[in-house]
JSON list of C-alpha atoms in Angstrom, two decimals:
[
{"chain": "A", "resi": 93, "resn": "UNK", "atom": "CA", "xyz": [-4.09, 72.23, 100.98]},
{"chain": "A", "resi": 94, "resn": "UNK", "atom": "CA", "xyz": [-5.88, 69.57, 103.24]},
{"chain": "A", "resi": 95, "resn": "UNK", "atom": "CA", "xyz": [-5.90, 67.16, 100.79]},
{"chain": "A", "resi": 96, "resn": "UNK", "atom": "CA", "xyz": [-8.66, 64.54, 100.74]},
{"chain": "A", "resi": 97, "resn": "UNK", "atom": "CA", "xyz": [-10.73, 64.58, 103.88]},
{"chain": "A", "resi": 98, "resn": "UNK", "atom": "CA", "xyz": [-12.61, 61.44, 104.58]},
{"chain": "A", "resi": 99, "resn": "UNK", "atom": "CA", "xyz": [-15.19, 60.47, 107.75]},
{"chain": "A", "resi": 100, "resn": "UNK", "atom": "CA", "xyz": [-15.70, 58.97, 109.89]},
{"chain": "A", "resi": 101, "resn": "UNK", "atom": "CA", "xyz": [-12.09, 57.23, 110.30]},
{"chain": "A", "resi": 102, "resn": "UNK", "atom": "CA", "xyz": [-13.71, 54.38, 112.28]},
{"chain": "A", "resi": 103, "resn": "UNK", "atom": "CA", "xyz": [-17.19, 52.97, 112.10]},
{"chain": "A", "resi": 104, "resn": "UNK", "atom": "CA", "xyz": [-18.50, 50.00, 114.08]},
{"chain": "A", "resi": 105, "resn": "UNK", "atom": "CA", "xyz": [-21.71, 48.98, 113.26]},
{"chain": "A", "resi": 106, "resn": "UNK", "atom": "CA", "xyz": [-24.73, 45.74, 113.53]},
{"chain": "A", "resi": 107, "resn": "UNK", "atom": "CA", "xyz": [-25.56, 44.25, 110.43]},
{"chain": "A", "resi": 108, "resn": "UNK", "atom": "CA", "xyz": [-28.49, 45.56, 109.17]},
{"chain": "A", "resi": 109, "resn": "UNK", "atom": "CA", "xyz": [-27.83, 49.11, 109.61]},
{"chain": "A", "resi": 110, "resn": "UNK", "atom": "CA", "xyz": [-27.57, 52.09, 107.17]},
{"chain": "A", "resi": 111, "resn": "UNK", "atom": "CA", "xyz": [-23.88, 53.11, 106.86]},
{"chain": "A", "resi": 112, "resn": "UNK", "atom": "CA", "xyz": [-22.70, 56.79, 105.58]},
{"chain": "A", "resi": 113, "resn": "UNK", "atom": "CA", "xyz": [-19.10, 57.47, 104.63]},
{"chain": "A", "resi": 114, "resn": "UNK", "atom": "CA", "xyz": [-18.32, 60.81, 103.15]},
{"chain": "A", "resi": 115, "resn": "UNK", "atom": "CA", "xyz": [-15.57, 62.79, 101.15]},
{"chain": "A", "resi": 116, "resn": "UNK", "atom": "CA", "xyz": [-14.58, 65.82, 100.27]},
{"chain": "A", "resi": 117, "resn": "UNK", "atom": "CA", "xyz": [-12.09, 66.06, 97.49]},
{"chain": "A", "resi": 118, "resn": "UNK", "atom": "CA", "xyz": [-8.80, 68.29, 97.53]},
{"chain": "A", "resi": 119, "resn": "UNK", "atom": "CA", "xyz": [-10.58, 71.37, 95.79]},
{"chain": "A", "resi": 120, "resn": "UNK", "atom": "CA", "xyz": [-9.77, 71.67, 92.03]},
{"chain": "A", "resi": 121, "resn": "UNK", "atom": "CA", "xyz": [-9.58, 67.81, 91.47]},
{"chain": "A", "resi": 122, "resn": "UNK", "atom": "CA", "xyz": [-12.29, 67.01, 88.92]},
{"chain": "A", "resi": 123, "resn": "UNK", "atom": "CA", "xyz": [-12.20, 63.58, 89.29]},
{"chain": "A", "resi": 124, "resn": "UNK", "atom": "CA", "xyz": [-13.20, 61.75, 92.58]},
{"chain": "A", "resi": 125, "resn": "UNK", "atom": "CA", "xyz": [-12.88, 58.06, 93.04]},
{"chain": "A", "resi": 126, "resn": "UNK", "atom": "CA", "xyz": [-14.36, 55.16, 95.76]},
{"chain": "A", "resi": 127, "resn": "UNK", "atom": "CA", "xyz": [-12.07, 52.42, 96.50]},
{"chain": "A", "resi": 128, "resn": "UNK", "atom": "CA", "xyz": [-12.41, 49.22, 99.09]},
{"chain": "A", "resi": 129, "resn": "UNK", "atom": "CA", "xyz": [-9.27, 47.51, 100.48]},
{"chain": "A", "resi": 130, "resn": "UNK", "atom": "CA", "xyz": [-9.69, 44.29, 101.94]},
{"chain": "A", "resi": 131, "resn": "UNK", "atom": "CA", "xyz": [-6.59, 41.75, 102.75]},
{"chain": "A", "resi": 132, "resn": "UNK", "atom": "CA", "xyz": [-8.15, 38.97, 100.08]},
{"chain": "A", "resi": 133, "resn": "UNK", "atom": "CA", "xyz": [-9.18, 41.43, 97.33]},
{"chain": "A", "resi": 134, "resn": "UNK", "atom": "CA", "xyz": [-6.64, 44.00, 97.56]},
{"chain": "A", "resi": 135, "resn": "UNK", "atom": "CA", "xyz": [-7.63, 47.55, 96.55]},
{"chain": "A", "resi": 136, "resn": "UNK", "atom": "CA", "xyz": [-11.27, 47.80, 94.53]},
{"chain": "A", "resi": 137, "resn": "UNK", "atom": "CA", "xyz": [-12.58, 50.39, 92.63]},
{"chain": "A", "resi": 138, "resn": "UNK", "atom": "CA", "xyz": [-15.82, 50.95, 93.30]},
{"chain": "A", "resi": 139, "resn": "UNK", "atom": "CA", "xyz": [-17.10, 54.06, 91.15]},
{"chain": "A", "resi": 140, "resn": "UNK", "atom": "CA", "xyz": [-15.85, 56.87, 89.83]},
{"chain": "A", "resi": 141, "resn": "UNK", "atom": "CA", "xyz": [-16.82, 60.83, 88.76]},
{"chain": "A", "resi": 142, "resn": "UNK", "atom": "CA", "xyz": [-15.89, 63.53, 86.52]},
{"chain": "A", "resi": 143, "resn": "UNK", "atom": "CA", "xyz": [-17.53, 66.78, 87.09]},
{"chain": "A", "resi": 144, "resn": "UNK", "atom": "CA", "xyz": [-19.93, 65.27, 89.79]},
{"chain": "A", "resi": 145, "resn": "UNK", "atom": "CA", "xyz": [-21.20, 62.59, 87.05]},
{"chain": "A", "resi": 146, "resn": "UNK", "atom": "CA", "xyz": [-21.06, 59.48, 88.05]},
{"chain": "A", "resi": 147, "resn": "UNK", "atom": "CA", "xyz": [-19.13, 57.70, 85.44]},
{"chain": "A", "resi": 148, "resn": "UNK", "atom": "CA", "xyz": [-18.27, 54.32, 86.31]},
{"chain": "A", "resi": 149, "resn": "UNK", "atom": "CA", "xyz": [-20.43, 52.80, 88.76]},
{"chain": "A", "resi": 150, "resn": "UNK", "atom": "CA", "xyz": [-19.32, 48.54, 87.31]},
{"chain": "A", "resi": 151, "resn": "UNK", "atom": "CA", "xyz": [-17.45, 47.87, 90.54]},
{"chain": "A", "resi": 152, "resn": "UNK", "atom": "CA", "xyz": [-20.50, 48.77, 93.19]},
{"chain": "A", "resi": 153, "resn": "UNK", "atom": "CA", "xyz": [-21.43, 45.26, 94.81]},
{"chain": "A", "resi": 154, "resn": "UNK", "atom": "CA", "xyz": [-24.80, 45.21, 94.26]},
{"chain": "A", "resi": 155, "resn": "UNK", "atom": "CA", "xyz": [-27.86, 47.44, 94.88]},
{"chain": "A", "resi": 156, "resn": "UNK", "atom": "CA", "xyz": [-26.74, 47.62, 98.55]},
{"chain": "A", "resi": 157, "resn": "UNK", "atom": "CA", "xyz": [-24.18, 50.11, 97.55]},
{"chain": "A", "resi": 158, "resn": "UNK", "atom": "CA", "xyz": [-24.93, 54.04, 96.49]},
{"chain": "A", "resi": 159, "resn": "UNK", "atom": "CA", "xyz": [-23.07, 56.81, 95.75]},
{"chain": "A", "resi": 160, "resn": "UNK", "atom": "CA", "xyz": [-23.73, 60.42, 95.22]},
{"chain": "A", "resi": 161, "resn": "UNK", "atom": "CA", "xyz": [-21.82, 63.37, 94.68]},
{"chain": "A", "resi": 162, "resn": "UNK", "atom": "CA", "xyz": [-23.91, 66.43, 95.26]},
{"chain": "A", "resi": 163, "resn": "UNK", "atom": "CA", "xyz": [-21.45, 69.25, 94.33]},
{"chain": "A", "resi": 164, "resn": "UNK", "atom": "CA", "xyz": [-17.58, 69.40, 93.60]},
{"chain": "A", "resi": 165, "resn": "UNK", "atom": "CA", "xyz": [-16.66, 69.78, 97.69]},
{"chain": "A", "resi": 166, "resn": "UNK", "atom": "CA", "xyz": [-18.40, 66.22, 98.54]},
{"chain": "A", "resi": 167, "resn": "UNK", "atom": "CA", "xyz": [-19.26, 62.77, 98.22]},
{"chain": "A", "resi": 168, "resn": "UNK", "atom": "CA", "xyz": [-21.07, 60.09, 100.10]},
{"chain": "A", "resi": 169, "resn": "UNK", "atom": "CA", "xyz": [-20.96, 56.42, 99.94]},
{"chain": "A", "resi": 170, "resn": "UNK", "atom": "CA", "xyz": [-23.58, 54.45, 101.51]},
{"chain": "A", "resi": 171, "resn": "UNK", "atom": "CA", "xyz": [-24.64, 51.31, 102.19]},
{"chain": "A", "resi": 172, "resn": "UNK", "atom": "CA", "xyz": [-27.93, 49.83, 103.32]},
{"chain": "A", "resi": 173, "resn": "UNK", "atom": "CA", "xyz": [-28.30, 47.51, 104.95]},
{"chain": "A", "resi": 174, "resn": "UNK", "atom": "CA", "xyz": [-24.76, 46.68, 105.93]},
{"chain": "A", "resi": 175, "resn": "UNK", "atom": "CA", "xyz": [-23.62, 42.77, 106.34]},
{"chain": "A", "resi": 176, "resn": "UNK", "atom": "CA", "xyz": [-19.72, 41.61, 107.70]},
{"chain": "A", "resi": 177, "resn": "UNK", "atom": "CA", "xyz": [-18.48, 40.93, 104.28]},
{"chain": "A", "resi": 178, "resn": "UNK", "atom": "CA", "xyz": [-18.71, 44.77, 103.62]},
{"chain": "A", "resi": 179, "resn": "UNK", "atom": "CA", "xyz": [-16.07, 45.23, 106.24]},
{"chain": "A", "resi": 180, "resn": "UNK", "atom": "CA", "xyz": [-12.83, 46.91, 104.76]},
{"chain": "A", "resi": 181, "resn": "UNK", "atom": "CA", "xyz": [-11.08, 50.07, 104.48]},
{"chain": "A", "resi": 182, "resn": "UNK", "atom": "CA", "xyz": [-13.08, 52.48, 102.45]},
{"chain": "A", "resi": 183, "resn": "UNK", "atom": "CA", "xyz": [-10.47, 55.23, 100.42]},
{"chain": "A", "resi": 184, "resn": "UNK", "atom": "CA", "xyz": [-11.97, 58.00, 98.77]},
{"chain": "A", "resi": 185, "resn": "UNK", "atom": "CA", "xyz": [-9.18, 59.63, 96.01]},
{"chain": "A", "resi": 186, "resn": "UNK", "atom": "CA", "xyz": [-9.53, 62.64, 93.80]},
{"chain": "A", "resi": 187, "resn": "UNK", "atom": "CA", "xyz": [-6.76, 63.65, 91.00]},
{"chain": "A", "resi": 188, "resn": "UNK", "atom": "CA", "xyz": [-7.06, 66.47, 88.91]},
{"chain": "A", "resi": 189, "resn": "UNK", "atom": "CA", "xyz": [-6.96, 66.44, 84.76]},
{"chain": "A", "resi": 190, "resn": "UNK", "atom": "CA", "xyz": [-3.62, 66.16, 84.71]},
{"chain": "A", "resi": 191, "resn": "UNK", "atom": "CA", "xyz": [-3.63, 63.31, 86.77]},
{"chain": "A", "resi": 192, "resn": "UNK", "atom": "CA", "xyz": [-4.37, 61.70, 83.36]},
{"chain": "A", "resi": 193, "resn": "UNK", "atom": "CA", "xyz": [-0.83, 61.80, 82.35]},
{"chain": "A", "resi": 194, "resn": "UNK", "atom": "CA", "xyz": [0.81, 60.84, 85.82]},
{"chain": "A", "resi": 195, "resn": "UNK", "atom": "CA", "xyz": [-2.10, 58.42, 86.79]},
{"chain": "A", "resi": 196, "resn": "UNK", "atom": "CA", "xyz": [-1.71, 60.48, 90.07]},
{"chain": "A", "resi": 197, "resn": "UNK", "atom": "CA", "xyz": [-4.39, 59.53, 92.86]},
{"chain": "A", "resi": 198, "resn": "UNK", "atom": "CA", "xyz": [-4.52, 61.40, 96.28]},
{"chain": "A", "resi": 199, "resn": "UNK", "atom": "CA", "xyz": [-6.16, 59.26, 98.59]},
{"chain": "A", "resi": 200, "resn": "UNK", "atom": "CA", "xyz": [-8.04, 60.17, 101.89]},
{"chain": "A", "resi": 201, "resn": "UNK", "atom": "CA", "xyz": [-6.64, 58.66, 105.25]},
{"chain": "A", "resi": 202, "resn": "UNK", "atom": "CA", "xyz": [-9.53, 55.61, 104.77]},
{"chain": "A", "resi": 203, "resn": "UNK", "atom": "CA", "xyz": [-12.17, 54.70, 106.26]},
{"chain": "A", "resi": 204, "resn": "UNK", "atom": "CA", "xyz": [-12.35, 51.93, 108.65]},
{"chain": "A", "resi": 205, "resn": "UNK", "atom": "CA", "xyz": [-16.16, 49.69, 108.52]},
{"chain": "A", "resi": 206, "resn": "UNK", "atom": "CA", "xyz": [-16.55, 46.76, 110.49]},
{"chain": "A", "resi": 207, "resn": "UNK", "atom": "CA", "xyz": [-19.87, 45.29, 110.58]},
{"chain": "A", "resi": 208, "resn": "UNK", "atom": "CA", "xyz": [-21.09, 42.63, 113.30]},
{"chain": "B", "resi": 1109, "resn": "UNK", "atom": "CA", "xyz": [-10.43, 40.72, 82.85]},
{"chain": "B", "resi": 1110, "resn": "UNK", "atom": "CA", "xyz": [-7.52, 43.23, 83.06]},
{"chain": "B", "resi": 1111, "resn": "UNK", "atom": "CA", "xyz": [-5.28, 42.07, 85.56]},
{"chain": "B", "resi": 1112, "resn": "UNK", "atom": "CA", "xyz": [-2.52, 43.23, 87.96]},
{"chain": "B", "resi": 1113, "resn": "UNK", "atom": "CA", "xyz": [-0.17, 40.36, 89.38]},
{"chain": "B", "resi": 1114, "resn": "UNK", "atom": "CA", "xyz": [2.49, 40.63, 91.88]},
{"chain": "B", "resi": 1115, "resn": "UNK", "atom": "CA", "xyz": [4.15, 38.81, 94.53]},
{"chain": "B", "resi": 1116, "resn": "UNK", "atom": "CA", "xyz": [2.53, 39.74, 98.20]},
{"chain": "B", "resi": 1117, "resn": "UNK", "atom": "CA", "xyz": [5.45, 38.59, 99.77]},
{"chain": "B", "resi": 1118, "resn": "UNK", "atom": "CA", "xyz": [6.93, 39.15, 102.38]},
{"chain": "B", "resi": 1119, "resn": "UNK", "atom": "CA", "xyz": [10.10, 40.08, 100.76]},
{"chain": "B", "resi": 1120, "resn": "UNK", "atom": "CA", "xyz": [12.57, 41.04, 103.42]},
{"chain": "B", "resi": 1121, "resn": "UNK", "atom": "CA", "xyz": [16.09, 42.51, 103.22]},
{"chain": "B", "resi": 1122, "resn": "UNK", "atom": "CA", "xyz": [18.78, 43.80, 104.96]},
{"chain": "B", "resi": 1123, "resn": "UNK", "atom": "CA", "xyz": [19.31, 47.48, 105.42]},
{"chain": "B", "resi": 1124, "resn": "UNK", "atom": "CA", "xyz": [21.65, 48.89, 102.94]},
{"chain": "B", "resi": 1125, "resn": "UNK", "atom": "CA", "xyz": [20.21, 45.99, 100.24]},
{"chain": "B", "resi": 1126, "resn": "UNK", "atom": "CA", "xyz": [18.75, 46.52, 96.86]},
{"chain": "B", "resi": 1127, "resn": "UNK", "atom": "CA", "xyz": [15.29, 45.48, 97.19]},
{"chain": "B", "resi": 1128, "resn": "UNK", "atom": "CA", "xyz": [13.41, 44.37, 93.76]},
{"chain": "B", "resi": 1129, "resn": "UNK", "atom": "CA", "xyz": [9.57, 44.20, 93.56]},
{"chain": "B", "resi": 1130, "resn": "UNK", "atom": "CA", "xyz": [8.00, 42.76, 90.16]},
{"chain": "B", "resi": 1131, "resn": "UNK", "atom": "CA", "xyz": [4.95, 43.26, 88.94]},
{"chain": "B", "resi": 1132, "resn": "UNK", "atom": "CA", "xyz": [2.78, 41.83, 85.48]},
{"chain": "B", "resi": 1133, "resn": "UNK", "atom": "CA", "xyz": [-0.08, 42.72, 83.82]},
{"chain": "B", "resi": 1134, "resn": "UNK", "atom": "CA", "xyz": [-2.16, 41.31, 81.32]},
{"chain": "B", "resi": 1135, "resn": "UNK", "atom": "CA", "xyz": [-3.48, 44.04, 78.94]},
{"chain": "B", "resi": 1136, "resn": "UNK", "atom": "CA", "xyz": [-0.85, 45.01, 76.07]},
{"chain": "B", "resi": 1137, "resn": "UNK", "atom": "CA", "xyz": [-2.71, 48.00, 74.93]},
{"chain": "B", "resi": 1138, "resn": "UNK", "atom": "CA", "xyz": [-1.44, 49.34, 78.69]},
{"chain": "B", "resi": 1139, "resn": "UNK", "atom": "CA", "xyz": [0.31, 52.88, 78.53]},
{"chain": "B", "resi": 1140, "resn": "UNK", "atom": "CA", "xyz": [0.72, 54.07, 82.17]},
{"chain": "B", "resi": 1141, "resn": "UNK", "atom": "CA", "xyz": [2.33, 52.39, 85.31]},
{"chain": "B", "resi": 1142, "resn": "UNK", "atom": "CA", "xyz": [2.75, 53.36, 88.52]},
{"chain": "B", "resi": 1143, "resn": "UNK", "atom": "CA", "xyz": [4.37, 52.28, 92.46]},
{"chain": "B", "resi": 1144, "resn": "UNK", "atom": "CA", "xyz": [2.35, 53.35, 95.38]},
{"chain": "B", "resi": 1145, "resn": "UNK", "atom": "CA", "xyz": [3.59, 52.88, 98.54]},
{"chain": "B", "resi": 1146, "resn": "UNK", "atom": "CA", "xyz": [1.47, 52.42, 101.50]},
{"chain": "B", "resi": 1147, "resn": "UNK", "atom": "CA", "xyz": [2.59, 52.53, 105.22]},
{"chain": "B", "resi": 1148, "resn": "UNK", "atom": "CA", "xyz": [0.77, 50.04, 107.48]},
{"chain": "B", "resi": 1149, "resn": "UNK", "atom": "CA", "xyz": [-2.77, 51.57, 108.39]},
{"chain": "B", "resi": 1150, "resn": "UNK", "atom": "CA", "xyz": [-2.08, 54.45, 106.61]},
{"chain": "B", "resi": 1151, "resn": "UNK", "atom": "CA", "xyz": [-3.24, 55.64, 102.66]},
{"chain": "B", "resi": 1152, "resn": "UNK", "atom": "CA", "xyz": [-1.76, 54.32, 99.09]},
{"chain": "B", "resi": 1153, "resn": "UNK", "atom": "CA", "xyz": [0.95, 57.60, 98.16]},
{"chain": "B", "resi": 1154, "resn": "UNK", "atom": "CA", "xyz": [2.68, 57.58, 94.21]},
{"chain": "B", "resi": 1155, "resn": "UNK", "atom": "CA", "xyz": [6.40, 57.44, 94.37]},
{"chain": "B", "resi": 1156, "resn": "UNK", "atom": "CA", "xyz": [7.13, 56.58, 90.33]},
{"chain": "B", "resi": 1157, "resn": "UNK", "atom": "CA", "xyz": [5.49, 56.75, 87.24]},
{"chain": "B", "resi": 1158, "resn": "UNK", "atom": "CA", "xyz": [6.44, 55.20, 84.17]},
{"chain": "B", "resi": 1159, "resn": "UNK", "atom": "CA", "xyz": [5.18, 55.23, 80.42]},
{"chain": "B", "resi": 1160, "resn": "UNK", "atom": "CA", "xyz": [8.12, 54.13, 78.15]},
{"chain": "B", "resi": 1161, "resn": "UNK", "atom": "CA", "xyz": [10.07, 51.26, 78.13]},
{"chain": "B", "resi": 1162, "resn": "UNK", "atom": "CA", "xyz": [13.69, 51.29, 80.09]},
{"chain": "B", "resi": 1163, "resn": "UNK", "atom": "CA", "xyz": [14.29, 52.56, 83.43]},
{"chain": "B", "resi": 1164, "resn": "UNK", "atom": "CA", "xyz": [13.26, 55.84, 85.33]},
{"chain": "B", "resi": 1165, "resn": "UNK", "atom": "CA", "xyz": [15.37, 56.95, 88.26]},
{"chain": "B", "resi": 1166, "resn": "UNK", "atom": "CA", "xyz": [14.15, 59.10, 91.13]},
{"chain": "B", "resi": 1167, "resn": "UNK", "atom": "CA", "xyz": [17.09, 59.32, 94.12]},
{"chain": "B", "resi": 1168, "resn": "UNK", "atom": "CA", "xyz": [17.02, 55.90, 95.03]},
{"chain": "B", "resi": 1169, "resn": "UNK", "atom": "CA", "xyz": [14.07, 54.48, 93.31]},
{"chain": "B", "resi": 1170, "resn": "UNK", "atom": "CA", "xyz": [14.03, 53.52, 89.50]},
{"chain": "B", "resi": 1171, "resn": "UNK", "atom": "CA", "xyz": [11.28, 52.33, 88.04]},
{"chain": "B", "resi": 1172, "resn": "UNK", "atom": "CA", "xyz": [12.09, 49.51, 85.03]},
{"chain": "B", "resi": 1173, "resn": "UNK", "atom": "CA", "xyz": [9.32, 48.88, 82.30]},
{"chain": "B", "resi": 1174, "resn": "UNK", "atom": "CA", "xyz": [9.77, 45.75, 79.60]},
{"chain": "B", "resi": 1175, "resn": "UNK", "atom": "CA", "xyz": [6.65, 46.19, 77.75]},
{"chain": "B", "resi": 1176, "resn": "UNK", "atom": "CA", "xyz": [7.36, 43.28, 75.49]},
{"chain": "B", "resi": 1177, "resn": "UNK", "atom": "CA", "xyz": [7.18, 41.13, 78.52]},
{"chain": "B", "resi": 1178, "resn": "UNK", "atom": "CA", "xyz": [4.50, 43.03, 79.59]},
{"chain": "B", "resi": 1179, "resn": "UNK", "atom": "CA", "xyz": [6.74, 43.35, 82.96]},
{"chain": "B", "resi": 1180, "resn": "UNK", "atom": "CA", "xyz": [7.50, 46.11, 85.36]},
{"chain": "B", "resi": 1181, "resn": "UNK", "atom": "CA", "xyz": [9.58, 46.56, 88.54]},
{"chain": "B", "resi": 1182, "resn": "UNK", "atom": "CA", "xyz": [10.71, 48.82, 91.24]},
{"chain": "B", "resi": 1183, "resn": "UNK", "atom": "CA", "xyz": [14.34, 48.84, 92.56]},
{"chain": "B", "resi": 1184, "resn": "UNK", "atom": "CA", "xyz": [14.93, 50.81, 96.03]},
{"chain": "B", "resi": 1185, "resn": "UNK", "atom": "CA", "xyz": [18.57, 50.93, 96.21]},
{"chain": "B", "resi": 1186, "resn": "UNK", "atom": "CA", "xyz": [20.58, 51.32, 100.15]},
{"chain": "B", "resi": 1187, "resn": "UNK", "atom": "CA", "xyz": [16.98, 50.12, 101.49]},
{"chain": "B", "resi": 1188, "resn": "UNK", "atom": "CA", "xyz": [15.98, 51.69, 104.41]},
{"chain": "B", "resi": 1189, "resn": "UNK", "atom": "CA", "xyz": [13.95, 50.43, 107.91]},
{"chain": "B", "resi": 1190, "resn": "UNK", "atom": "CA", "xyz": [11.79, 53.54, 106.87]},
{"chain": "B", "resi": 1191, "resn": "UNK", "atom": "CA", "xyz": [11.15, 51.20, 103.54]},
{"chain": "B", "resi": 1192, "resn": "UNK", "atom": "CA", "xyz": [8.91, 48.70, 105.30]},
{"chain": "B", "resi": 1193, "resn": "UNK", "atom": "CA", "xyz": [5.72, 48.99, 104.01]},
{"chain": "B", "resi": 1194, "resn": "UNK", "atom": "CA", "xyz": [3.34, 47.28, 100.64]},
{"chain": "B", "resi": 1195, "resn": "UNK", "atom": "CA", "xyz": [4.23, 48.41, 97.51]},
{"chain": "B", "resi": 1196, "resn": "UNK", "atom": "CA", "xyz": [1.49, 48.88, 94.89]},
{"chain": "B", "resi": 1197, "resn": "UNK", "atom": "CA", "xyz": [1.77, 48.53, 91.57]},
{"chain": "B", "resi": 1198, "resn": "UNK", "atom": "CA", "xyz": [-1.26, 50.16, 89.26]},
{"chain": "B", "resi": 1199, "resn": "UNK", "atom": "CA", "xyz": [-1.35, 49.72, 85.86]},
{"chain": "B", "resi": 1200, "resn": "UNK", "atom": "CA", "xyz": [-3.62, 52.25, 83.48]},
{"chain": "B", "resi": 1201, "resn": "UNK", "atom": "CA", "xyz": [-4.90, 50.05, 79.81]},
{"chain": "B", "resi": 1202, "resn": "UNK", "atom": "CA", "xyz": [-5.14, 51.78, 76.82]},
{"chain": "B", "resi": 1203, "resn": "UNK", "atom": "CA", "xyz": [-8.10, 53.92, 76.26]},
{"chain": "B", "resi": 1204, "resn": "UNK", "atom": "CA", "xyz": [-9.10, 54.20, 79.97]},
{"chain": "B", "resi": 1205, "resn": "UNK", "atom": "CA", "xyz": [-8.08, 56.76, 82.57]},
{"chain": "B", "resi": 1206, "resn": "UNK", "atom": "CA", "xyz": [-8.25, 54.75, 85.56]},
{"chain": "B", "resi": 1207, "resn": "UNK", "atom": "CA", "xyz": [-5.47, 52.44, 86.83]},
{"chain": "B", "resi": 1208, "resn": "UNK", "atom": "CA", "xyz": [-5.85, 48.88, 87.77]},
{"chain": "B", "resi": 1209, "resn": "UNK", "atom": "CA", "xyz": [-4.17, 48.03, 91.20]},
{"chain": "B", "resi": 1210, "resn": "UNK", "atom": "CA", "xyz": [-2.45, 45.44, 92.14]},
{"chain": "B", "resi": 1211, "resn": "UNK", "atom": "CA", "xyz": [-2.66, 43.35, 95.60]},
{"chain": "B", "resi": 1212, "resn": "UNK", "atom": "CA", "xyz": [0.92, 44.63, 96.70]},
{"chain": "B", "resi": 1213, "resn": "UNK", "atom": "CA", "xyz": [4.18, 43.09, 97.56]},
{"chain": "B", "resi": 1214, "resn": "UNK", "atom": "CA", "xyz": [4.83, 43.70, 101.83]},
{"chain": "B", "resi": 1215, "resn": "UNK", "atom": "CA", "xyz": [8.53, 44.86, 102.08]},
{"chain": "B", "resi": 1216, "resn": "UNK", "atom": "CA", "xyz": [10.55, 44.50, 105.30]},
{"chain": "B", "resi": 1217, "resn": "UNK", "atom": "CA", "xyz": [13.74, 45.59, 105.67]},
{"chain": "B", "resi": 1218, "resn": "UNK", "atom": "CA", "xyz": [15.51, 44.98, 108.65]},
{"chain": "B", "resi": 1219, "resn": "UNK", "atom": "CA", "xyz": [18.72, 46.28, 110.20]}
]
């Protein structure tokens, strides 16, 4: 398997502008999660979904932040308009119902936002 | 607020050392813990999970969980350069399915 794909790895962009990360999930996994790393806040959950439903959406920012999940192959998290504090490595993880006996995430390689 | 504490270190030790990363949380309705290791620039991976109290031994890890001190840790025994990196510890409360993560404890272990 591929395991979690994320992209873009990198992203460089002015503040202001419309950001787009995307995932797509190791196929199987029902449950797909958004996560933010920063040095001062450690590693965030942002939302979560089961089955394409958003369930937990308490750790989005603020209205800034969106996330969909259109079908069981992909994600997106975006944010608009972007400012520097949003700078951090964005992980997208997916785990599949067992994973609620080992607690077992498999993360995507991260994506990298830095915002002027 | 459910929280994750642990030491962020660095905690550096010599190669062949037992290195000993600690971890508490605050919820005591907790039932799941975990280590993640992550290499520098790279993504969070699980090397031990734990749900009872004692220890759990995987080759040179075991993974030791006091839940009347509400207290868990990670011993790498004969640590290894290849070692170096933050260890994660994530914590899953009672009667939710997602773990809490803490900040991580940077490990260096030099030769």
């Amino acid at each position: 398997d591929a395991g979690v794909i994320q992209s873009p790895r990198h992203e460089v962009t002015e503040m202001g502008q419309e950001v787009t990360l995307r995932c797509k999930p190791i196929s199987g996994h029902d449950y797909l999660f958004w996560y933010r790393q920063t040095m001062m806040r450690g590693l965030e959950l942002l939302i979560y979904f089961n089955n394409n439903v958003p369930i937990d959406d308490s750790g989005m920012p603020e209205d800034r932040f969106s996330a969909k999940m259109p079908n069981a192959s992909f994600s997106t998290l975006k944010i608009q308009p972007s400012e520097p504090r949003d700078s951090a490595v964005y992980f997208c993880a997916s785990s599949p119902r067992g994973g609620a006996v080992t607690g077992e995430l498999f993360f995507g390689e991260g994506s990298r936002l830095t915002v002027l | 607020q459910k929280e994750v504490e642990q030491n962020s270190g660095p905690l550096s030790v010599p190669e062949g050392a037992i290195a000993s990363l600690n971890c508490t949380y605050s919820d005591r309705g907790s039932q799941s813990f975990f280590w993640y290791r992550q290499y520098s620039g790279k993504s969070p991976e699980l090397i031990m999970f734990i749900y009872s109290n004692g220890d759990k031994e995987d080759g040179r890890f075991t993974a030791q969980l006091n839940k009347a001190s509400q207290y868990v840790s990670l011993l790498i025994r004969d640590s290894q350069p290849s070692d170096s990196a933050t260890y994660l510890c994530a914590v899953r409360p009672g009667g939710s399915y997602i773990p809490t993560f803490g900040r991580g404890t940077s490990l260096i272990v030099h030769p």
